[in-house]
JSON list of C-alpha atoms in Angstrom, two decimals:
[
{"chain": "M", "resi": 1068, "resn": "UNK", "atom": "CA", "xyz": [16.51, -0.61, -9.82]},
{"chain": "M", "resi": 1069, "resn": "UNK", "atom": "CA", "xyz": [13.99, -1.94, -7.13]},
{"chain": "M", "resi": 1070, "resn": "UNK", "atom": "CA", "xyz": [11.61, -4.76, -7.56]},
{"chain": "M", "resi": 1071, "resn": "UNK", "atom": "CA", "xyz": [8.52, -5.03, -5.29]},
{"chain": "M", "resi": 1072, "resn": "UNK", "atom": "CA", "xyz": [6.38, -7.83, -4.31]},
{"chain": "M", "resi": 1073, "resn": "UNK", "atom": "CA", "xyz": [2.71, -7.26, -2.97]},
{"chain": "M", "resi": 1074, "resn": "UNK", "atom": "CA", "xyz": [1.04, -10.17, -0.69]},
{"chain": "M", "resi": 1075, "resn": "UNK", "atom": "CA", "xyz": [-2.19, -10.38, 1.27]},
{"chain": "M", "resi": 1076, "resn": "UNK", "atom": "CA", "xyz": [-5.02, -9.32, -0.84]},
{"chain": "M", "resi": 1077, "resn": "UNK", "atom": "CA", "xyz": [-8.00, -11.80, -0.92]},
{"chain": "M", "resi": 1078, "resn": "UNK", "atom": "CA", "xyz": [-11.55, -11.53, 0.12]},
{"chain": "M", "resi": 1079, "resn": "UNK", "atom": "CA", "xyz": [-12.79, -10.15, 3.04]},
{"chain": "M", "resi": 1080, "resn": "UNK", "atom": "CA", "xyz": [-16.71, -9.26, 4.51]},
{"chain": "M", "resi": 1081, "resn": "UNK", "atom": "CA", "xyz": [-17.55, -5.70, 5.02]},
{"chain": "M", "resi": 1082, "resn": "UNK", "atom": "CA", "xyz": [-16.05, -5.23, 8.57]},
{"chain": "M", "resi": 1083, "resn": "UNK", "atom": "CA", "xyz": [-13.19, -7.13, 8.29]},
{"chain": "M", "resi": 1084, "resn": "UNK", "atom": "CA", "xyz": [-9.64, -7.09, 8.39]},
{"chain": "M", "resi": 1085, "resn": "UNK", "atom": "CA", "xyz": [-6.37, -7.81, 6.09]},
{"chain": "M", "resi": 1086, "resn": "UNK", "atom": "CA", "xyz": [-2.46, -6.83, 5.99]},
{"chain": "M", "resi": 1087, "resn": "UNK", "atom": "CA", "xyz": [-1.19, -6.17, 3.23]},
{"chain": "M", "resi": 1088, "resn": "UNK", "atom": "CA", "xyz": [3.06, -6.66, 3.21]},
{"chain": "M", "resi": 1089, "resn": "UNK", "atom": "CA", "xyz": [5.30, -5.35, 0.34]},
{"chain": "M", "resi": 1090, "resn": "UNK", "atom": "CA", "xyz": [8.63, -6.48, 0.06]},
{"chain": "M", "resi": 1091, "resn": "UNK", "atom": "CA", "xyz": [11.51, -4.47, -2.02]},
{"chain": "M", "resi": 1092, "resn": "UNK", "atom": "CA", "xyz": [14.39, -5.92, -3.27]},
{"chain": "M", "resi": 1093, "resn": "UNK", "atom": "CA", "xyz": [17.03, -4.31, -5.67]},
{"chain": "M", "resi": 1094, "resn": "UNK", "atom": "CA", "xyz": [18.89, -1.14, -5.03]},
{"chain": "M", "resi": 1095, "resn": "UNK", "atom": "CA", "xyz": [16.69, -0.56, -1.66]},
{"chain": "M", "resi": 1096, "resn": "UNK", "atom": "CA", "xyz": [19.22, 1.79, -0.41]},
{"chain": "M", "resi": 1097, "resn": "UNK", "atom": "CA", "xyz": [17.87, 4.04, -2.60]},
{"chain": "M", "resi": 1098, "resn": "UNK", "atom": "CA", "xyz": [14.11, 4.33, -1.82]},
{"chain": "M", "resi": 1099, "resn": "UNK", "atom": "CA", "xyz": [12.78, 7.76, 0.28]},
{"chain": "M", "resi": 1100, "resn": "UNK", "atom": "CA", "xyz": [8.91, 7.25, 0.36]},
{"chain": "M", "resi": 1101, "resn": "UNK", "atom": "CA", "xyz": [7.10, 3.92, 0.09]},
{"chain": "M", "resi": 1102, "resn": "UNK", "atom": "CA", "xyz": [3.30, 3.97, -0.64]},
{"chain": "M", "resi": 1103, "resn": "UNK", "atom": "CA", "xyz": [0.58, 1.98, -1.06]},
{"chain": "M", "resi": 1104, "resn": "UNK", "atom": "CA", "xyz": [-2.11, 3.13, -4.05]},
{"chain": "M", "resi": 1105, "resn": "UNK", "atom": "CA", "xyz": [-5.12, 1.24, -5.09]},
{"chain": "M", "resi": 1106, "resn": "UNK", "atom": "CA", "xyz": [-7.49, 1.01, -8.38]},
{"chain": "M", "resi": 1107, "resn": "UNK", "atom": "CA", "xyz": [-10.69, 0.11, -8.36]},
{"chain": "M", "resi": 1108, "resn": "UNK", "atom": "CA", "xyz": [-12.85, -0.79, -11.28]},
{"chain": "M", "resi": 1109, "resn": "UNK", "atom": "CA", "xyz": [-13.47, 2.37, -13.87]},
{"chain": "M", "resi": 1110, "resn": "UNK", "atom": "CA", "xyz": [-11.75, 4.57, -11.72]},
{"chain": "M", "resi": 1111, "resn": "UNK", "atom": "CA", "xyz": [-8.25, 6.27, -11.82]},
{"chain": "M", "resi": 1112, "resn": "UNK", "atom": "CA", "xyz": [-5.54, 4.78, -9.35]},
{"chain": "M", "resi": 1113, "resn": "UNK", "atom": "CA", "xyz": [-5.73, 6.80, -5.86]},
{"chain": "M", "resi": 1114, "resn": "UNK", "atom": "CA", "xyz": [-2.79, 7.57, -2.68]},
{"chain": "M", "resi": 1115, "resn": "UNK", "atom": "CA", "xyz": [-3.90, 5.88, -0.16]},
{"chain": "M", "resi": 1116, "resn": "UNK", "atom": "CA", "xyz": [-1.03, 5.83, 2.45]},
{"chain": "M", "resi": 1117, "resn": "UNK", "atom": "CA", "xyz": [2.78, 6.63, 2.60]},
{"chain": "M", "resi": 1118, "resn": "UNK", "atom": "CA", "xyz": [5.71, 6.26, 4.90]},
{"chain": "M", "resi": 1119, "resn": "UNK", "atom": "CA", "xyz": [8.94, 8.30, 4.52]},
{"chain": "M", "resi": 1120, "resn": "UNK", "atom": "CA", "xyz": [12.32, 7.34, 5.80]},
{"chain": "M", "resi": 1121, "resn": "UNK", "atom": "CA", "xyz": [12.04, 8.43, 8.98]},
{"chain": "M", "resi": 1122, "resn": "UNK", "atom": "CA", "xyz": [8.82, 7.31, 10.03]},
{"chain": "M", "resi": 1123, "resn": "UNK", "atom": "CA", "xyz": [6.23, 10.33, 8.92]},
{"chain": "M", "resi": 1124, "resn": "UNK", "atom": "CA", "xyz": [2.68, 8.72, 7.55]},
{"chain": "M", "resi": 1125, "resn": "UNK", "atom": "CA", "xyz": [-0.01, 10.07, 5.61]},
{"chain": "M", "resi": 1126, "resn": "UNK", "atom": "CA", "xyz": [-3.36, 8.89, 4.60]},
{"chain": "M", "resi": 1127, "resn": "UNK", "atom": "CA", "xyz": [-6.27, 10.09, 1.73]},
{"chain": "M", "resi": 1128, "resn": "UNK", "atom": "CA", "xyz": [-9.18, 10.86, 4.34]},
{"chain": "M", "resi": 1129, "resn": "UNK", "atom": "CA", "xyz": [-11.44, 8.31, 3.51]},
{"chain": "M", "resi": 1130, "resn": "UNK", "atom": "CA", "xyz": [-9.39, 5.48, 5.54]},
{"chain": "M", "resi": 1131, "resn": "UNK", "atom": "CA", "xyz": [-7.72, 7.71, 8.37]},
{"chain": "M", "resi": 1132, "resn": "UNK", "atom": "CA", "xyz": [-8.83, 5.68, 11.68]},
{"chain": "M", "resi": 1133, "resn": "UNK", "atom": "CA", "xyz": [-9.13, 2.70, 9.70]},
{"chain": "M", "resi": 1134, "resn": "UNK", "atom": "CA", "xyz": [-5.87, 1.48, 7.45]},
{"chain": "M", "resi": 1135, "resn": "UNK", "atom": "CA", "xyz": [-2.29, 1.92, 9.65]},
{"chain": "M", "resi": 1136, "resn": "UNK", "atom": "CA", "xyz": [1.13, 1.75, 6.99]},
{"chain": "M", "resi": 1137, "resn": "UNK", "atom": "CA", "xyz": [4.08, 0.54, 8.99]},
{"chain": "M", "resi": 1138, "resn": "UNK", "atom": "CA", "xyz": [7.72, 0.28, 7.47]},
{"chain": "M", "resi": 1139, "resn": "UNK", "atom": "CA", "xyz": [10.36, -2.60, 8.40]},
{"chain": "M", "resi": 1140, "resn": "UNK", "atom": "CA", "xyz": [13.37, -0.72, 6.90]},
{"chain": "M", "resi": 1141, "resn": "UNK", "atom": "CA", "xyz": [15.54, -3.76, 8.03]},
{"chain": "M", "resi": 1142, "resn": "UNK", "atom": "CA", "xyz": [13.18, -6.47, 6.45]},
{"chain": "M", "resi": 1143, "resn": "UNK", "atom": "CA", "xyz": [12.64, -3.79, 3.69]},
{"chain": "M", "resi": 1144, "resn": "UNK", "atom": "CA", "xyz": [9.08, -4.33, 3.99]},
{"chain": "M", "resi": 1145, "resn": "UNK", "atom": "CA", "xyz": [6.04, -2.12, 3.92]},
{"chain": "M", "resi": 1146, "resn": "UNK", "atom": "CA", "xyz": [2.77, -3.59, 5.70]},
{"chain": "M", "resi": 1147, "resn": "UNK", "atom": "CA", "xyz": [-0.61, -1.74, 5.39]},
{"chain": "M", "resi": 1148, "resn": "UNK", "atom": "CA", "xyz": [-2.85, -3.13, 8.16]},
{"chain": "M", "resi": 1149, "resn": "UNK", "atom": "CA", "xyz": [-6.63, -2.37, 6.77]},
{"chain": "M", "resi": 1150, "resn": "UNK", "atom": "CA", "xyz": [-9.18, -3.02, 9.47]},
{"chain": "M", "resi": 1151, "resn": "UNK", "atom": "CA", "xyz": [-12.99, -2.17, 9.13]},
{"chain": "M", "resi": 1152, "resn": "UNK", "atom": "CA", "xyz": [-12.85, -2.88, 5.59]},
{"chain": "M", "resi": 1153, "resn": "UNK", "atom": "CA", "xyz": [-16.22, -1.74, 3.57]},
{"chain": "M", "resi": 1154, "resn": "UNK", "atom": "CA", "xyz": [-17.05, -2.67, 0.15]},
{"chain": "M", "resi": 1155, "resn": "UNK", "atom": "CA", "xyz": [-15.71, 0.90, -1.34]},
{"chain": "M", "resi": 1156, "resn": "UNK", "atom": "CA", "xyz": [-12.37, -0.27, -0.11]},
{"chain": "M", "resi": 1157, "resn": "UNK", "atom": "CA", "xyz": [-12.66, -3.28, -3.44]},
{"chain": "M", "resi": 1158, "resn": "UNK", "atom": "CA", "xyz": [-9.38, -2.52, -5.33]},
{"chain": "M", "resi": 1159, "resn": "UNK", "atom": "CA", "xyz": [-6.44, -3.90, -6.72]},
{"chain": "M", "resi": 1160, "resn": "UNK", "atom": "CA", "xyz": [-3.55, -2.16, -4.47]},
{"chain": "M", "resi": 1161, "resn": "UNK", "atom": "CA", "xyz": [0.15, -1.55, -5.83]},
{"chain": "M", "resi": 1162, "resn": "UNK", "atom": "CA", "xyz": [3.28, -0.43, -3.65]},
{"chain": "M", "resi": 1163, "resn": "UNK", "atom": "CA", "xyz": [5.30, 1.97, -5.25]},
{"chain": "M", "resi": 1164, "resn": "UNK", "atom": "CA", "xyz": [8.77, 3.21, -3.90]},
{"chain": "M", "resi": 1165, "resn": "UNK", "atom": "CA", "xyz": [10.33, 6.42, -4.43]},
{"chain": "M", "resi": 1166, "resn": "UNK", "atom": "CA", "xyz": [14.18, 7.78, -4.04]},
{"chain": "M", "resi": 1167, "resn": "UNK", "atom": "CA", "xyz": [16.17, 10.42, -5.91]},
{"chain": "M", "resi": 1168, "resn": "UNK", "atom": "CA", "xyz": [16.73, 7.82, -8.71]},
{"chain": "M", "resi": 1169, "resn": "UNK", "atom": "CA", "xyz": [13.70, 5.45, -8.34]},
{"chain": "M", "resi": 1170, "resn": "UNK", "atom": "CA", "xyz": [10.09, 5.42, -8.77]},
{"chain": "M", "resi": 1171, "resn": "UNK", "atom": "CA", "xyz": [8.93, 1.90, -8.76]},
{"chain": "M", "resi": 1172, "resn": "UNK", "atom": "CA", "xyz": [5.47, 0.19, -8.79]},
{"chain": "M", "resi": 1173, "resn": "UNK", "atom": "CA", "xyz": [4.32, -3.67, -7.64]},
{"chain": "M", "resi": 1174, "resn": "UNK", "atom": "CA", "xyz": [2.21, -5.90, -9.52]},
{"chain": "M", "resi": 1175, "resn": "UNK", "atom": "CA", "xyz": [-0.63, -5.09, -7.20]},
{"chain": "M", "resi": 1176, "resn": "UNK", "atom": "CA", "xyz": [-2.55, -7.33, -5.22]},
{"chain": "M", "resi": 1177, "resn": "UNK", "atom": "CA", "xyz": [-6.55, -8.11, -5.17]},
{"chain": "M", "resi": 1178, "resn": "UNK", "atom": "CA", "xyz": [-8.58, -6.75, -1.98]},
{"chain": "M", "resi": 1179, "resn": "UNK", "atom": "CA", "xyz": [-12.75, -7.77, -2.60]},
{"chain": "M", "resi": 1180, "resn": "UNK", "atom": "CA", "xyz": [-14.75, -6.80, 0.36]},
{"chain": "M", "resi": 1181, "resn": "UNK", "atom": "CA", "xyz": [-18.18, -8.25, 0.21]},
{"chain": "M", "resi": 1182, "resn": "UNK", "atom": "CA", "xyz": [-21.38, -6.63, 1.80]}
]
């Protein structure tokens, strides 16, 4: 079992920046891929970044250049730095860790970029 903990949401202006941190706890040993997803309003949940074990990222195209995950494996932390935030960015935006045995979401944290 692994718990997560999102932090650093808020509001932002169009242009701005925020990091976002998740923090797992539990059976941490266990988790492969961490992730960040988001959900805006009236829309399905979306991949936005990932981070593997060793280090390999991805990104959905539409903030490549912009958002940068980074993984503490020893604080067992995920960050997501998101810089040049526009208003399409507006979300709630969960963690979610996966492992042979685990697939585990956060409580999600509120990112509002105003124009």
């Amino acid at each position: 079992q692994v718990q997560l903990a999102e932090s650093g949401g808020g509001l932002v202006q169009a242009g701005g920046s925020l990091r976002l941190s998740c923090v797992a706890s539990g059976s941490t040993s266990s988790i492969n891929v961490m992730n960040w997803y988001r959900q805006a309003p009236g829309k399905q949940r979306e991949f936005v970044a990932g981070v593997s074990h060793g280090g390999v990222t991805d990104y959905v195209d539409s903030v490549k250049g912009r958002f940068t995950i980074s993984r503490d494996s020893t604080k067992h932390t995920v960050y997501l730095q998101m810089n040049d935030l526009k208003p399409a960015d507006t979300a709630i935006y969960y963690c979610r860790a996966r492992g042979p045995v685990i697939d585990s979401w956060g409580q999600g944290t509120q990112v509002t970029v105003s124009s």
